mmCIF file of C-alpha atoms in Angstrom:
data_model
loop_
_atom_site.group_PDB
_atom_site.id
_atom_site.type_symbol
_atom_site.label_atom_id
_atom_site.label_comp_id
_atom_site.label_asym_id
_atom_site.label_seq_id
_atom_site.Cartn_x
_atom_site.Cartn_y
_atom_site.Cartn_z
ATOM 1 C CA UNK A 1 57.652 -14.636 29.347
ATOM 2 C CA UNK A 2 59.491 -12.105 31.277
ATOM 3 C CA UNK A 3 59.163 -9.174 33.415
ATOM 4 C CA UNK A 4 58.450 -5.197 33.523
ATOM 5 C CA UNK A 5 62.045 -4.108 34.012
ATOM 6 C CA UNK A 6 63.011 -5.753 31.234
ATOM 7 C CA UNK A 7 63.179 -3.354 28.267
ATOM 8 C CA UNK A 8 62.190 -5.120 25.074
ATOM 9 C CA UNK A 9 59.754 -6.923 27.643
ATOM 10 C CA UNK A 10 57.969 -3.460 27.604
ATOM 11 C CA UNK A 11 58.180 -2.343 24.794
ATOM 12 C CA UNK A 12 56.994 -5.808 23.370
ATOM 13 C CA UNK A 13 54.096 -5.601 26.047
ATOM 14 C CA UNK A 14 53.173 -2.259 24.960
ATOM 15 C CA UNK A 15 53.074 -2.691 21.106
ATOM 16 C CA UNK A 16 50.842 -6.114 21.634
ATOM 17 C CA UNK A 17 48.190 -4.373 23.953
ATOM 18 C CA UNK A 18 48.317 -1.483 21.473
ATOM 19 C CA UNK A 19 47.533 -3.927 18.311
ATOM 20 C CA UNK A 20 43.783 -5.079 20.525
ATOM 21 C CA UNK A 21 46.570 -7.599 21.912
ATOM 22 C CA UNK A 22 45.512 -8.594 26.114
ATOM 23 C CA UNK A 23 48.913 -9.058 28.094
ATOM 24 C CA UNK A 24 49.974 -10.286 31.372
ATOM 25 C CA UNK A 25 53.666 -10.992 32.319
ATOM 26 C CA UNK A 26 54.501 -14.572 33.327
ATOM 27 C CA UNK A 27 57.731 -14.023 35.298
ATOM 28 C CA UNK A 28 58.816 -17.731 36.026
ATOM 29 C CA UNK A 29 61.481 -16.384 39.033
ATOM 30 C CA UNK A 30 57.767 -16.482 40.794
ATOM 31 C CA UNK A 31 57.006 -20.236 40.584
ATOM 32 C CA UNK A 32 56.065 -22.230 42.634
ATOM 33 C CA UNK A 33 55.586 -18.892 45.781
ATOM 34 C CA UNK A 34 53.815 -16.718 43.597
ATOM 35 C CA UNK A 35 52.460 -18.568 40.689
ATOM 36 C CA UNK A 36 49.911 -20.838 40.736
ATOM 37 C CA UNK A 37 49.938 -24.139 37.939
ATOM 38 C CA UNK A 38 47.489 -26.833 37.107
ATOM 39 C CA UNK A 39 48.215 -28.916 34.109
ATOM 40 C CA UNK A 40 45.739 -32.305 33.355
ATOM 41 C CA UNK A 41 47.511 -35.384 30.269
ATOM 42 C CA UNK A 42 44.182 -36.347 29.388
ATOM 43 C CA UNK A 43 42.791 -32.574 28.295
ATOM 44 C CA UNK A 44 46.288 -31.335 27.520
ATOM 45 C CA UNK A 45 44.566 -28.318 29.475
ATOM 46 C CA UNK A 46 45.118 -26.579 32.813
ATOM 47 C CA UNK A 47 45.118 -23.313 34.907
ATOM 48 C CA UNK A 48 47.564 -20.263 35.722
ATOM 49 C CA UNK A 49 46.961 -18.040 38.525
ATOM 50 C CA UNK A 50 49.371 -15.033 38.268
ATOM 51 C CA UNK A 51 50.329 -13.403 41.131
ATOM 52 C CA UNK A 52 48.312 -10.852 41.553
ATOM 53 C CA UNK A 53 45.519 -13.529 41.569
ATOM 54 C CA UNK A 54 44.308 -12.174 37.851
ATOM 55 C CA UNK A 55 44.173 -16.925 36.181
ATOM 56 C CA UNK A 56 43.887 -18.175 32.964
ATOM 57 C CA UNK A 57 43.038 -20.955 30.996
ATOM 58 C CA UNK A 58 46.023 -22.482 29.435
ATOM 59 C CA UNK A 59 43.258 -22.700 26.462
ATOM 60 C CA UNK A 60 42.954 -19.543 26.443
ATOM 61 C CA UNK A 61 46.417 -18.476 26.121
ATOM 62 C CA UNK A 62 47.220 -17.869 21.857
ATOM 63 C CA UNK A 63 51.016 -16.841 22.267
ATOM 64 C CA UNK A 64 53.585 -16.281 24.466
ATOM 65 C CA UNK A 65 56.693 -13.852 23.403
ATOM 66 C CA UNK A 66 60.166 -15.487 25.058
ATOM 67 C CA UNK A 67 62.210 -12.803 26.206
ATOM 68 C CA UNK A 68 64.090 -13.771 30.035
ATOM 69 C CA UNK A 69 63.031 -17.283 31.503
ATOM 70 C CA UNK A 70 64.068 -16.686 35.080
ATOM 71 C CA UNK A 71 64.208 -20.926 35.774
ATOM 72 C CA UNK A 72 62.759 -21.327 39.246
ATOM 73 C CA UNK A 73 62.845 -19.574 42.352
ATOM 74 C CA UNK A 74 62.991 -22.484 45.773
ATOM 75 C CA UNK A 75 62.602 -20.803 49.374
ATOM 76 C CA UNK A 76 65.926 -22.463 51.014
ATOM 77 C CA UNK A 77 65.117 -25.750 52.526
ATOM 78 C CA UNK A 78 67.796 -27.000 55.194
ATOM 79 C CA UNK A 79 67.820 -30.824 53.748
ATOM 80 C CA UNK A 80 69.647 -30.424 50.303
ATOM 81 C CA UNK A 81 67.739 -33.596 48.900
ATOM 82 C CA UNK A 82 64.272 -32.016 49.707
ATOM 83 C CA UNK A 83 65.630 -29.058 47.816
ATOM 84 C CA UNK A 84 67.131 -30.540 45.174
ATOM 85 C CA UNK A 85 63.744 -32.530 44.770
ATOM 86 C CA UNK A 86 61.676 -28.932 45.427
ATOM 87 C CA UNK A 87 63.515 -27.293 42.179
ATOM 88 C CA UNK A 88 63.499 -30.535 39.890
ATOM 89 C CA UNK A 89 59.466 -31.219 40.569
ATOM 90 C CA UNK A 90 58.984 -27.014 39.884
ATOM 91 C CA UNK A 91 60.640 -27.250 36.558
ATOM 92 C CA UNK A 92 59.412 -30.349 35.598
ATOM 93 C CA UNK A 93 55.863 -29.006 36.075
ATOM 94 C CA UNK A 94 56.876 -25.321 34.646
ATOM 95 C CA UNK A 95 58.600 -27.474 31.622
ATOM 96 C CA UNK A 96 54.967 -29.077 30.976
ATOM 97 C CA UNK A 97 53.479 -25.330 30.171
ATOM 98 C CA UNK A 98 56.081 -24.736 27.981
ATOM 99 C CA UNK A 99 55.269 -28.190 26.219
ATOM 100 C CA UNK A 100 52.269 -29.918 26.806
ATOM 101 C CA UNK A 101 49.778 -27.265 25.285
ATOM 102 C CA UNK A 102 48.958 -25.672 21.876
ATOM 103 C CA UNK A 103 50.095 -22.529 23.004
ATOM 104 C CA UNK A 104 51.955 -20.422 19.877
ATOM 105 C CA UNK A 105 55.724 -19.985 21.542
ATOM 106 C CA UNK A 106 57.806 -17.432 19.811
ATOM 107 C CA UNK A 107 60.748 -19.110 20.815
ATOM 108 C CA UNK A 108 59.904 -22.407 22.383
ATOM 109 C CA UNK A 109 60.980 -24.701 24.844
ATOM 110 C CA UNK A 110 63.132 -27.415 22.268
ATOM 111 C CA UNK A 111 65.378 -24.211 20.971
ATOM 112 C CA UNK A 112 66.060 -22.759 24.041
ATOM 113 C CA UNK A 113 67.852 -26.708 25.051
ATOM 114 C CA UNK A 114 69.302 -26.885 21.520
ATOM 115 C CA UNK A 115 71.241 -22.956 22.213
ATOM 116 C CA UNK A 116 72.556 -23.930 25.286
ATOM 117 C CA UNK A 117 74.700 -26.073 22.815
ATOM 118 C CA UNK A 118 77.067 -23.891 20.919
ATOM 119 C CA UNK A 119 79.278 -26.099 18.972
ATOM 120 C CA UNK A 120 76.094 -28.659 18.424
ATOM 121 C CA UNK A 121 74.546 -24.971 16.486
ATOM 122 C CA UNK A 122 77.557 -24.686 14.986
ATOM 123 C CA UNK A 123 78.063 -28.512 13.804
ATOM 124 C CA UNK A 124 74.369 -29.071 12.481
ATOM 125 C CA UNK A 125 74.691 -25.813 10.602
ATOM 126 C CA UNK A 126 77.564 -26.662 8.542
ATOM 127 C CA UNK A 127 75.510 -30.293 7.713
ATOM 128 C CA UNK A 128 73.302 -28.255 5.832
ATOM 129 C CA UNK A 129 76.277 -26.999 4.031
ATOM 130 C CA UNK A 130 76.814 -23.075 5.570
ATOM 131 C CA UNK A 131 80.550 -22.237 6.301
ATOM 132 C CA UNK A 132 81.826 -22.144 9.889
ATOM 133 C CA UNK A 133 84.777 -21.084 11.227
ATOM 134 C CA UNK A 134 87.568 -23.093 12.005
ATOM 135 C CA UNK A 135 86.739 -23.608 16.378
ATOM 136 C CA UNK A 136 88.084 -26.274 18.344
ATOM 137 C CA UNK A 137 85.524 -26.428 22.209
ATOM 138 C CA UNK A 138 88.147 -27.785 24.868
ATOM 139 C CA UNK A 139 89.889 -27.889 28.298
ATOM 140 C CA UNK A 140 92.844 -29.180 27.050
ATOM 141 C CA UNK A 141 96.296 -27.088 27.174
ATOM 142 C CA UNK A 142 97.834 -28.684 24.653
ATOM 143 C CA UNK A 143 95.042 -29.171 21.971
ATOM 144 C CA UNK A 144 94.564 -24.838 22.473
ATOM 145 C CA UNK A 145 98.600 -24.534 21.709
ATOM 146 C CA UNK A 146 98.195 -26.523 18.725
ATOM 147 C CA UNK A 147 94.721 -25.311 17.186
ATOM 148 C CA UNK A 148 96.958 -21.338 18.017
ATOM 149 C CA UNK A 149 99.475 -22.641 16.179
ATOM 150 C CA UNK A 150 97.552 -23.152 13.000
ATOM 151 C CA UNK A 151 96.227 -20.178 12.798
ATOM 152 C CA UNK A 152 97.322 -15.983 11.919
ATOM 153 C CA UNK A 153 94.758 -14.068 14.853
ATOM 154 C CA UNK A 154 92.987 -16.349 17.418
ATOM 155 C CA UNK A 155 89.337 -15.355 18.965
ATOM 156 C CA UNK A 156 88.144 -17.121 22.650
ATOM 157 C CA UNK A 157 84.838 -16.452 23.960
ATOM 158 C CA UNK A 158 82.479 -18.669 26.831
ATOM 159 C CA UNK A 159 80.979 -22.632 25.351
ATOM 160 C CA UNK A 160 77.924 -21.276 27.213
ATOM 161 C CA UNK A 161 77.732 -17.478 26.311
ATOM 162 C CA UNK A 162 76.994 -14.629 28.540
ATOM 163 C CA UNK A 163 80.721 -13.212 28.009
ATOM 164 C CA UNK A 164 82.566 -11.018 26.070
ATOM 165 C CA UNK A 165 84.531 -12.482 22.782
ATOM 166 C CA UNK A 166 88.788 -11.784 23.602
ATOM 167 C CA UNK A 167 91.600 -12.129 21.175
ATOM 168 C CA UNK A 168 94.098 -15.307 22.671
ATOM 169 C CA UNK A 169 96.982 -13.854 23.518
ATOM 170 C CA UNK A 170 100.488 -15.077 24.351
ATOM 171 C CA UNK A 171 100.065 -13.562 28.174
ATOM 172 C CA UNK A 172 96.327 -15.966 27.834
ATOM 173 C CA UNK A 173 98.920 -19.307 26.543
ATOM 174 C CA UNK A 174 101.260 -19.348 29.837
ATOM 175 C CA UNK A 175 101.197 -22.640 31.299
ATOM 176 C CA UNK A 176 100.302 -21.301 34.880
ATOM 177 C CA UNK A 177 97.531 -19.087 33.961
ATOM 178 C CA UNK A 178 96.358 -21.393 31.326
ATOM 179 C CA UNK A 179 95.831 -24.594 33.616
ATOM 180 C CA UNK A 180 93.931 -22.957 35.713
ATOM 181 C CA UNK A 181 91.607 -21.651 33.878
ATOM 182 C CA UNK A 182 91.037 -24.835 32.203
ATOM 183 C CA UNK A 183 90.370 -26.868 35.172
ATOM 184 C CA UNK A 184 87.906 -24.502 36.458
ATOM 185 C CA UNK A 185 86.021 -24.906 32.543
ATOM 186 C CA UNK A 186 86.547 -25.478 28.896
ATOM 187 C CA UNK A 187 86.259 -22.922 26.204
ATOM 188 C CA UNK A 188 85.507 -21.889 23.023
ATOM 189 C CA UNK A 189 88.711 -21.527 20.309
ATOM 190 C CA UNK A 190 88.417 -19.674 16.896
ATOM 191 C CA UNK A 191 89.928 -18.355 14.014
ATOM 192 C CA UNK A 192 89.187 -14.723 13.796
ATOM 193 C CA UNK A 193 88.320 -13.863 10.164
ATOM 194 C CA UNK A 194 88.734 -9.904 9.610
ATOM 195 C CA UNK A 195 85.691 -8.206 7.885
ATOM 196 C CA UNK A 196 82.241 -7.220 8.660
ATOM 197 C CA UNK A 197 80.113 -8.374 11.080
ATOM 198 C CA UNK A 198 76.510 -8.596 9.650
ATOM 199 C CA UNK A 199 72.943 -9.290 11.644
ATOM 200 C CA UNK A 200 70.357 -10.433 10.266
ATOM 201 C CA UNK A 201 67.492 -10.828 11.604
ATOM 202 C CA UNK A 202 64.143 -13.856 10.667
ATOM 203 C CA UNK A 203 61.150 -12.914 11.956
ATOM 204 C CA UNK A 204 58.431 -15.687 10.581
ATOM 205 C CA UNK A 205 59.105 -15.041 6.789
ATOM 206 C CA UNK A 206 60.138 -11.423 6.696
ATOM 207 C CA UNK A 207 63.887 -10.851 7.026
ATOM 208 C CA UNK A 208 65.970 -7.724 7.369
ATOM 209 C CA UNK A 209 69.674 -6.668 7.387
ATOM 210 C CA UNK A 210 72.068 -4.696 8.813
ATOM 211 C CA UNK A 211 76.017 -4.141 8.341
ATOM 212 C CA UNK A 212 77.680 -3.618 11.591
ATOM 213 C CA UNK A 213 80.917 -0.662 11.297
ATOM 214 C CA UNK A 214 83.014 -0.932 14.485
ATOM 215 C CA UNK A 215 86.340 -0.965 15.575
ATOM 216 C CA UNK A 216 86.243 -3.298 18.179
ATOM 217 C CA UNK A 217 85.700 -7.024 18.071
ATOM 218 C CA UNK A 218 82.742 -6.721 20.518
ATOM 219 C CA UNK A 219 80.704 -4.099 18.467
ATOM 220 C CA UNK A 220 78.409 -3.859 21.887
ATOM 221 C CA UNK A 221 81.658 -2.107 23.261
ATOM 222 C CA UNK A 222 81.965 0.883 20.578
ATOM 223 C CA UNK A 223 79.115 3.077 21.264
ATOM 224 C CA UNK A 224 79.640 4.809 17.357
ATOM 225 C CA UNK A 225 79.799 1.505 15.201
ATOM 226 C CA UNK A 226 77.299 2.090 12.757
ATOM 227 C CA UNK A 227 74.775 0.095 11.137
ATOM 228 C CA UNK A 228 73.744 -0.112 7.595
ATOM 229 C CA UNK A 229 71.076 -1.842 5.915
ATOM 230 C CA UNK A 230 72.238 -4.387 3.556
ATOM 231 C CA UNK A 231 70.484 -7.109 0.793
ATOM 232 C CA UNK A 232 72.219 -10.501 1.540
ATOM 233 C CA UNK A 233 73.479 -12.830 -1.900
ATOM 234 C CA UNK A 234 69.355 -14.983 -2.681
ATOM 235 C CA UNK A 235 71.950 -18.206 -1.466
ATOM 236 C CA UNK A 236 72.147 -16.692 1.874
ATOM 237 C CA UNK A 237 68.772 -15.796 2.610
ATOM 238 C CA UNK A 238 68.036 -19.096 2.129
ATOM 239 C CA UNK A 239 70.432 -20.296 4.625
ATOM 240 C CA UNK A 240 69.021 -17.440 7.182
ATOM 241 C CA UNK A 241 65.649 -19.419 6.973
ATOM 242 C CA UNK A 242 67.104 -23.176 6.688
ATOM 243 C CA UNK A 243 68.915 -22.843 9.910
ATOM 244 C CA UNK A 244 65.808 -20.609 11.348
ATOM 245 C CA UNK A 245 64.241 -23.841 10.641
ATOM 246 C CA UNK A 246 66.531 -26.302 11.099
ATOM 247 C CA UNK A 247 67.101 -24.812 14.638
ATOM 248 C CA UNK A 248 63.578 -24.969 15.751
ATOM 249 C CA UNK A 249 62.975 -20.806 16.055
ATOM 250 C CA UNK A 250 60.728 -18.467 14.519
ATOM 251 C CA UNK A 251 62.975 -15.126 15.424
ATOM 252 C CA UNK A 252 66.199 -15.476 15.443
ATOM 253 C CA UNK A 253 68.945 -13.096 14.871
ATOM 254 C CA UNK A 254 71.814 -14.308 12.677
ATOM 255 C CA UNK A 255 75.450 -13.557 12.852
ATOM 256 C CA UNK A 256 77.877 -13.743 10.222
ATOM 257 C CA UNK A 257 80.885 -12.559 9.292
ATOM 258 C CA UNK A 258 82.060 -11.276 5.701
ATOM 259 C CA UNK A 259 85.296 -11.388 4.876
ATOM 260 C CA UNK A 260 85.893 -10.546 1.126
ATOM 261 C CA UNK A 261 82.888 -11.284 0.289
ATOM 262 C CA UNK A 262 82.344 -14.793 1.677
ATOM 263 C CA UNK A 263 79.476 -15.591 4.544
ATOM 264 C CA UNK A 264 80.976 -17.334 7.409
ATOM 265 C CA UNK A 265 77.918 -18.606 10.438
ATOM 266 C CA UNK A 266 78.634 -18.140 13.471
ATOM 267 C CA UNK A 267 74.901 -18.246 16.423
ATOM 268 C CA UNK A 268 71.494 -17.475 16.115
ATOM 269 C CA UNK A 269 70.203 -16.182 18.965
ATOM 270 C CA UNK A 270 66.670 -17.013 20.194
ATOM 271 C CA UNK A 271 66.249 -14.062 21.986
ATOM 272 C CA UNK A 272 68.230 -11.729 20.599
ATOM 273 C CA UNK A 273 68.067 -7.656 21.184
ATOM 274 C CA UNK A 274 66.514 -5.161 18.653
ATOM 275 C CA UNK A 275 65.808 -2.514 19.454
ATOM 276 C CA UNK A 276 68.746 -0.353 19.072
ATOM 277 C CA UNK A 277 68.936 -1.989 15.208
ATOM 278 C CA UNK A 278 65.164 -0.731 14.213
ATOM 279 C CA UNK A 279 66.394 2.530 15.573
ATOM 280 C CA UNK A 280 69.106 2.958 13.758
ATOM 281 C CA UNK A 281 67.765 0.998 10.240
ATOM 282 C CA UNK A 282 64.270 1.967 10.484
ATOM 283 C CA UNK A 283 63.060 -1.791 9.655
ATOM 284 C CA UNK A 284 60.215 -2.803 11.294
ATOM 285 C CA UNK A 285 61.246 -5.649 13.558
ATOM 286 C CA UNK A 286 58.366 -4.623 16.107
ATOM 287 C CA UNK A 287 55.352 -4.996 13.625
ATOM 288 C CA UNK A 288 56.681 -7.998 12.466
ATOM 289 C CA UNK A 289 57.235 -9.636 16.358
ATOM 290 C CA UNK A 290 53.179 -8.348 16.982
ATOM 291 C CA UNK A 291 52.046 -10.283 13.558
ATOM 292 C CA UNK A 292 54.160 -13.079 14.548
ATOM 293 C CA UNK A 293 52.201 -13.539 18.606
ATOM 294 C CA UNK A 294 49.125 -12.448 16.627
ATOM 295 C CA UNK A 295 48.812 -14.602 13.455
ATOM 296 C CA UNK A 296 46.831 -17.254 14.715
ATOM 297 C CA UNK A 297 44.297 -14.856 16.709
ATOM 298 C CA UNK A 298 42.832 -12.474 14.137
#
């Protein structure tokens, strides 16, 4: 699910084709204008017609790799109510495709929805006995100032994700600036834990980890970041697998920060990029994904 302009989607498409699979792109932004979808509740089957006219019975689709979900695109309608009804109808039909049949989804709609509530990820992980960092989600200036005073250093990031992590500074806490920002949206505040970033990919029953050595708080900004393969302790490996199952995932990248040997859960990414990681470490991420996507075919 994605389009050929996405490097990772194109890479998986090529790998599956090379392995003998027959593939197509499902770009949801083309629905309902260029994609057609029919579904019958009593048969739990239907028909998907792609933008080039190619037709697929839903029961013949064995697996779908979720790379990008672009929602649906409704042509402009002058009546706002009609626009909203059209959008809701299109989304409901698309979600039916994602849940109402036996297609092997890597990842599921349930996992996608849960990922949008990242604070719940942290809470569920802690309930499982996993260590999490001291965290506050709030748009209350007094609560944020109080939290800041309780920690040596603090970082902040969006509740939903999608932007870089930053250190919280005195400039951010200036009353006028803080109040203005928090009227727009709440924010996630976390205690900063010095240490080393660890990225662990879980793919089915397989697991690959590497230490990310970087001088940058947000390592993606560091072109000189080094990836060093590591083996996690047995207890942490089991935690990674348990988190993957609990979050309804079959494939994920779990982030941990390593201060003095202790592992701290940050988040589980349900659609992680992996090409650079694979190239730097030599870990067979692509082959593992191909095996996972074709496991119910061969």
